[in-house]
PDB file of C-alpha atoms in Angstrom:
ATOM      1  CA  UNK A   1      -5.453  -1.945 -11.733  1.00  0.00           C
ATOM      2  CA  UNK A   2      -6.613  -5.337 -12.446  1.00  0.00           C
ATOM      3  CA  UNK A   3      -9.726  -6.099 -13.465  1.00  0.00           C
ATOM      4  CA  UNK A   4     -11.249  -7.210 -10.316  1.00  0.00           C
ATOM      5  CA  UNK A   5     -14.376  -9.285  -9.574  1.00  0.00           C
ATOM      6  CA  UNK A   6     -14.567  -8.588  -5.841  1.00  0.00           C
ATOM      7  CA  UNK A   7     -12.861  -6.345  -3.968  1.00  0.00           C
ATOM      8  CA  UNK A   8     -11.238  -7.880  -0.484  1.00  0.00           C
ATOM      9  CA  UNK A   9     -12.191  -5.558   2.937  1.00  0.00           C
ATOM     10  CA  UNK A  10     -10.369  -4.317   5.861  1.00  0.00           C
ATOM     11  CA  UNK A  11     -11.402  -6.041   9.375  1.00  0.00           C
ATOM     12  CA  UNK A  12     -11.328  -2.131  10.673  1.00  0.00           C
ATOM     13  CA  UNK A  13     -14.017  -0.906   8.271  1.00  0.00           C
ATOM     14  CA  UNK A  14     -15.821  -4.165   9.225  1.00  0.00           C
ATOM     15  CA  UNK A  15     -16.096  -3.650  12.872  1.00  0.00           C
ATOM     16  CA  UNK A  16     -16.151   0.620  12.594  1.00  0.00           C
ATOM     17  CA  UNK A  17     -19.238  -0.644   9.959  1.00  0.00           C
ATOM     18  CA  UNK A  18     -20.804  -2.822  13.088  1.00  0.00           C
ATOM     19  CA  UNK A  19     -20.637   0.458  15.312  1.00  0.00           C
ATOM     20  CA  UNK A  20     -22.346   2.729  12.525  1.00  0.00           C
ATOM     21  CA  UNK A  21     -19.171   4.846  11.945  1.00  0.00           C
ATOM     22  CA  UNK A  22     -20.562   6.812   8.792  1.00  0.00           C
ATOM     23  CA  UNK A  23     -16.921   6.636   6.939  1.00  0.00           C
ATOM     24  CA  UNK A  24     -17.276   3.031   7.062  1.00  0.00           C
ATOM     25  CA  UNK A  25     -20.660   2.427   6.181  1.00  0.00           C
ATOM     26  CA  UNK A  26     -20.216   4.677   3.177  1.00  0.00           C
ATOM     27  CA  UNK A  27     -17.027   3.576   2.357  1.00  0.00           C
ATOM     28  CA  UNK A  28     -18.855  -0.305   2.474  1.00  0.00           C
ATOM     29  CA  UNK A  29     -21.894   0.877   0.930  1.00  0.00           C
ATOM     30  CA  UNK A  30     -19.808   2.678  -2.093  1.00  0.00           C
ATOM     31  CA  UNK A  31     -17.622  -0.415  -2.705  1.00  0.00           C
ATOM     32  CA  UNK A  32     -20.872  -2.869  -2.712  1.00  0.00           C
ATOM     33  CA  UNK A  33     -22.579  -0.993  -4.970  1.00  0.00           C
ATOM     34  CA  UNK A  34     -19.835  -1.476  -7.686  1.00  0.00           C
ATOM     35  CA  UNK A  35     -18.501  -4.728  -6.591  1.00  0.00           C
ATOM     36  CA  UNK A  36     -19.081  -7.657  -4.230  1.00  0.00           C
ATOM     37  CA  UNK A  37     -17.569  -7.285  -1.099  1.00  0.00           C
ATOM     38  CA  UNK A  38     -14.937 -10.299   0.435  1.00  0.00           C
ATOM     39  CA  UNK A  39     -13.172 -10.832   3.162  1.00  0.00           C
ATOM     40  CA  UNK A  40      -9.392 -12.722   4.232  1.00  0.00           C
ATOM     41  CA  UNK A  41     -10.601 -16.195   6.235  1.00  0.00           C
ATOM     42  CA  UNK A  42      -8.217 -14.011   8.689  1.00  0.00           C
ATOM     43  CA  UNK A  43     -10.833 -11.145   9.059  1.00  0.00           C
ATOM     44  CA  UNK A  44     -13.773 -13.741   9.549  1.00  0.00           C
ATOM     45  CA  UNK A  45     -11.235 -15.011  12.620  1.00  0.00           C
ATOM     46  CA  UNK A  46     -10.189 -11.360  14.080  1.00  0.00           C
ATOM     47  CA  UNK A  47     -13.907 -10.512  14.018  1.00  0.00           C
ATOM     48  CA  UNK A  48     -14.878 -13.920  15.916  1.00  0.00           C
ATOM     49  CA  UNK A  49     -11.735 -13.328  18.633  1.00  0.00           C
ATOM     50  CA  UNK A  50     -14.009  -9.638  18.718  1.00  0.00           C
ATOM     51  CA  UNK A  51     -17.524 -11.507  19.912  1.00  0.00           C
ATOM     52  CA  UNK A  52     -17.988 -11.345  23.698  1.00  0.00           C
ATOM     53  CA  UNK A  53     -21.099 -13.678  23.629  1.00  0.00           C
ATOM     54  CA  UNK A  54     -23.023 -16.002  21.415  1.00  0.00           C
ATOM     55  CA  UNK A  55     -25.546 -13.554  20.846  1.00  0.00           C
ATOM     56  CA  UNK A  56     -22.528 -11.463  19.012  1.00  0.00           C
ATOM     57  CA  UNK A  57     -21.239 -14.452  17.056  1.00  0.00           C
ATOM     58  CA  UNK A  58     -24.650 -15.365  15.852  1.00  0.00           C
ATOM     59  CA  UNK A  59     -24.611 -11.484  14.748  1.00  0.00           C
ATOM     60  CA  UNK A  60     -21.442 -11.874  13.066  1.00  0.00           C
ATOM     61  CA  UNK A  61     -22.169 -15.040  10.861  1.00  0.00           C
ATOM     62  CA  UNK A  62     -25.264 -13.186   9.753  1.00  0.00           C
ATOM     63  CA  UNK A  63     -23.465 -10.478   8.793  1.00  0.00           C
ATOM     64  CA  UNK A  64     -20.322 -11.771   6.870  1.00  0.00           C
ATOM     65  CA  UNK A  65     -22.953 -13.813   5.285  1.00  0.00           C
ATOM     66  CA  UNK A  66     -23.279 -11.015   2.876  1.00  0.00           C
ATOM     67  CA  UNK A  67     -19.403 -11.742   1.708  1.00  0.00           C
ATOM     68  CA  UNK A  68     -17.366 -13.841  -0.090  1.00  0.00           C
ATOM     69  CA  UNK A  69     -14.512 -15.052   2.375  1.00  0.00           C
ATOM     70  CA  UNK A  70     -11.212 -16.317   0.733  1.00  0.00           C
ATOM     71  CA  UNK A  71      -9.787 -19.038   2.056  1.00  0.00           C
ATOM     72  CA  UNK A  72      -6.085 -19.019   3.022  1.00  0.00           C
ATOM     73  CA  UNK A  73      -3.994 -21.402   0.538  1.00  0.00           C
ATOM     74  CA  UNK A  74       0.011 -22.578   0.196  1.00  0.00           C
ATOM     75  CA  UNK A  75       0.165 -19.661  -2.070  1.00  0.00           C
ATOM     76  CA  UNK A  76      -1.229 -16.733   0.393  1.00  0.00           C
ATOM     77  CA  UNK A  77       1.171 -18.263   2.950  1.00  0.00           C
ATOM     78  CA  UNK A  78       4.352 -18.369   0.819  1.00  0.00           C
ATOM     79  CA  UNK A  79       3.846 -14.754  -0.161  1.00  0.00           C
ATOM     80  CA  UNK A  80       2.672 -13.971   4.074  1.00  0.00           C
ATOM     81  CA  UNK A  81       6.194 -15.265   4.687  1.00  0.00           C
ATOM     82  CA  UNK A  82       8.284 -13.195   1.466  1.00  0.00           C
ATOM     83  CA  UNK A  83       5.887  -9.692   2.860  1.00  0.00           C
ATOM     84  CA  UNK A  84       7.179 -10.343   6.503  1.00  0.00           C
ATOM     85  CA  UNK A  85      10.129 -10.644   5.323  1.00  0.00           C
ATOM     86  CA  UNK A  86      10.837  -7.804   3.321  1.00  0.00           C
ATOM     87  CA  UNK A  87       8.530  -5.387   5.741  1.00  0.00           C
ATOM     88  CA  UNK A  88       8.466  -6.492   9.011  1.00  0.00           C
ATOM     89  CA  UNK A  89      11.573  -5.098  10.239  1.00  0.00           C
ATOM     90  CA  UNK A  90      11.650  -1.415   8.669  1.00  0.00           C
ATOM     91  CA  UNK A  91       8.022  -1.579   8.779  1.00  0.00           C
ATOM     92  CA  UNK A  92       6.380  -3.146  12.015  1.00  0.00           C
ATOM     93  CA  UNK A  93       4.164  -5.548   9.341  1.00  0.00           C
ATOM     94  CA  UNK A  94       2.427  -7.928  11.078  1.00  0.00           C
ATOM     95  CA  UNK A  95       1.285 -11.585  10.271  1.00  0.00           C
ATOM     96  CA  UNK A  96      -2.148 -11.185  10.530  1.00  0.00           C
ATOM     97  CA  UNK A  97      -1.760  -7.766   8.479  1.00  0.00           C
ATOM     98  CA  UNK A  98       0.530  -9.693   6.116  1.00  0.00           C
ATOM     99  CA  UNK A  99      -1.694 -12.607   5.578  1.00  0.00           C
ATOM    100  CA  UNK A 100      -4.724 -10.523   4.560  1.00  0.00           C
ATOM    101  CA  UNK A 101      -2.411  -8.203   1.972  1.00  0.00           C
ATOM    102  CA  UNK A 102      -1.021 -11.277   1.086  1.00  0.00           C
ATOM    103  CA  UNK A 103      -5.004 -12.371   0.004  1.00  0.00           C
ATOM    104  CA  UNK A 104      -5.410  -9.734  -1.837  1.00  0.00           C
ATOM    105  CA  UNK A 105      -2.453  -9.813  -3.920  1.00  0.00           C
ATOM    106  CA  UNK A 106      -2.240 -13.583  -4.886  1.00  0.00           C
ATOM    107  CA  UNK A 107      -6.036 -13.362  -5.716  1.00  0.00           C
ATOM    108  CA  UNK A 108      -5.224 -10.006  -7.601  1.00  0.00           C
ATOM    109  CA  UNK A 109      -7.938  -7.650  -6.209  1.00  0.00           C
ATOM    110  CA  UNK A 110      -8.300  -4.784  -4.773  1.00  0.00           C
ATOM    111  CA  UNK A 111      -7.849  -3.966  -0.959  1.00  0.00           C
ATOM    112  CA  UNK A 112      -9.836  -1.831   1.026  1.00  0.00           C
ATOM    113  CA  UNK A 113      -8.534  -0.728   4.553  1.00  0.00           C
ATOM    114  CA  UNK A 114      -9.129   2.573   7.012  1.00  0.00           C
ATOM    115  CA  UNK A 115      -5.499   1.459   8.152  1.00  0.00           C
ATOM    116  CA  UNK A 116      -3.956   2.864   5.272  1.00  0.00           C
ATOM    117  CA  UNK A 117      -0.538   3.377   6.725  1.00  0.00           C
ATOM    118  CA  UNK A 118      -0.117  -0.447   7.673  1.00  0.00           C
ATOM    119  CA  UNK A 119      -0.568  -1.402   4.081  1.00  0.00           C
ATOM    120  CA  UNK A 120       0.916   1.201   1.861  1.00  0.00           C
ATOM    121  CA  UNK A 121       4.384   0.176   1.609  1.00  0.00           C
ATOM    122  CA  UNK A 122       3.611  -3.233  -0.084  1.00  0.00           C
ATOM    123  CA  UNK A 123       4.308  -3.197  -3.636  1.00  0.00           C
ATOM    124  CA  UNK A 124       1.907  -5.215  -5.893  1.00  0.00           C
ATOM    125  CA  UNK A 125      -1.100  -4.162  -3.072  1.00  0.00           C
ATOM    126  CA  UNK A 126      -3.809  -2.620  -4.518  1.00  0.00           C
ATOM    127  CA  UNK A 127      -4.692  -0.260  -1.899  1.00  0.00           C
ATOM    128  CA  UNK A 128      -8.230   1.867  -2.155  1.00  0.00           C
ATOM    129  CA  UNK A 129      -8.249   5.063  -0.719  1.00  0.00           C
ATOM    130  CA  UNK A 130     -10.650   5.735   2.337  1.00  0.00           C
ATOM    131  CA  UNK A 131     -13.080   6.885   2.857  1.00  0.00           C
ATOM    132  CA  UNK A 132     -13.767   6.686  -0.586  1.00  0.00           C
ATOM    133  CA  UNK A 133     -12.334   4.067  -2.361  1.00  0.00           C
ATOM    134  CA  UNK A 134     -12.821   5.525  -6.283  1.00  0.00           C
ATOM    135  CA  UNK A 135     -11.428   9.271  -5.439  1.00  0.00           C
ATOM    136  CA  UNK A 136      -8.449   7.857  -7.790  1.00  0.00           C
ATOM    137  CA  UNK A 137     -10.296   6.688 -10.233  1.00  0.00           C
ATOM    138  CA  UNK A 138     -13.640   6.355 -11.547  1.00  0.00           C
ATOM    139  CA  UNK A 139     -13.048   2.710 -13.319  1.00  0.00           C
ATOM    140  CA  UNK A 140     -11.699   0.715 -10.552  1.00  0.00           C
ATOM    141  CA  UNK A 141     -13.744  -2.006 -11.772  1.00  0.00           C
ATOM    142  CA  UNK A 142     -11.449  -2.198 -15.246  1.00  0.00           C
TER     143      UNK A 142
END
C-alpha cells in the first residue's frame, strides 16, 4: 500500500455515520485517528441530493467541514471512463461508484467503503476492510 496522506471515505459510512450506526462511527473514528479523512467532490454531491431541507444542508456543510474533498479532474474522469469500461458490464459498476474509485486511485490513497462488494473487483483500488479498516494490517499508513 502506498504511503497515503489521507485516506478517501465511502458516502455509505458517511450517511450510516449521520444516523449513529456504531460500525460507522467506529470505522470513521478509527480511520481519523490515524489519518485525515476526505471525501470524492461526488460524495459531497450524493450527500447534498440526501438533504430534505435547509436545516439538513446547513448540517451537512458543517459536517464535511471536517474533510478534505477532492475535486474531480481530466484525470479522475479518463480513468471513470477506462473503470466503466472494463466493469460495468460483468460487474453492474456504476458512474457515480466509478468516479469516486476512480478518486482514489489517481490520487493513490486508500478507500474506505461499507459497500465492499461494489468496489472489490477494481484492480489498483485500495480497498479497507470494514468495519475496521487496519484488520489487514497494522501500518496502513506506510
Amino acid at each position: 500500500m502506498g504511503r497515503n496522506k489521507l485516506i478517501i471515505v465511502d458516502t455509505d459510512i458517511l450517511i450510516d455515520a449521520a444516523r449513529n450506526v456504531n460500525e460507522a462511527l467506529n470505522c470513521l473514528q478509527q480511520i481519523e485517528q490515524r489519518l485525515p479523512a476526505a471525501v470524492s467532490s461526488v460524495t459531497q454531491m450524493e450527500l447534498i441530493i440526501g438533504c430534505r431541507n435547509k436545516n439538513e444542508l446547513d448540517s451537512l456543510g458543517q459536517f464535511l467541514d471536517r474533510f478534505h474533498i477532492i475535486r474531480l479532474n481530466e484525470q479522475i474522469s479518463d480513468t471513470a471512463i477506462d473503470l466503466l469500461k472494463r466493469y460495468r458490464l460483468s460487474h453492474g459498476l456504476l458512474i457515480a461508484d466509478a468516479l469516486i474509485a476512480a478518486t482514489a486511485i489517481v490520487s493513490d490513497l486508500s478507500f474506505a467503503s461499507k459497500n465492499q462488494r461494489d468496489y472489490r473487483f477494481i484492480e489498483d483500488l485500495q480497498l479497507l476492510p470494514y468495519p475496521d479498516p487496519f484488520s489487514n494490517n497494522e501500518d496502513q499508513t506506510g
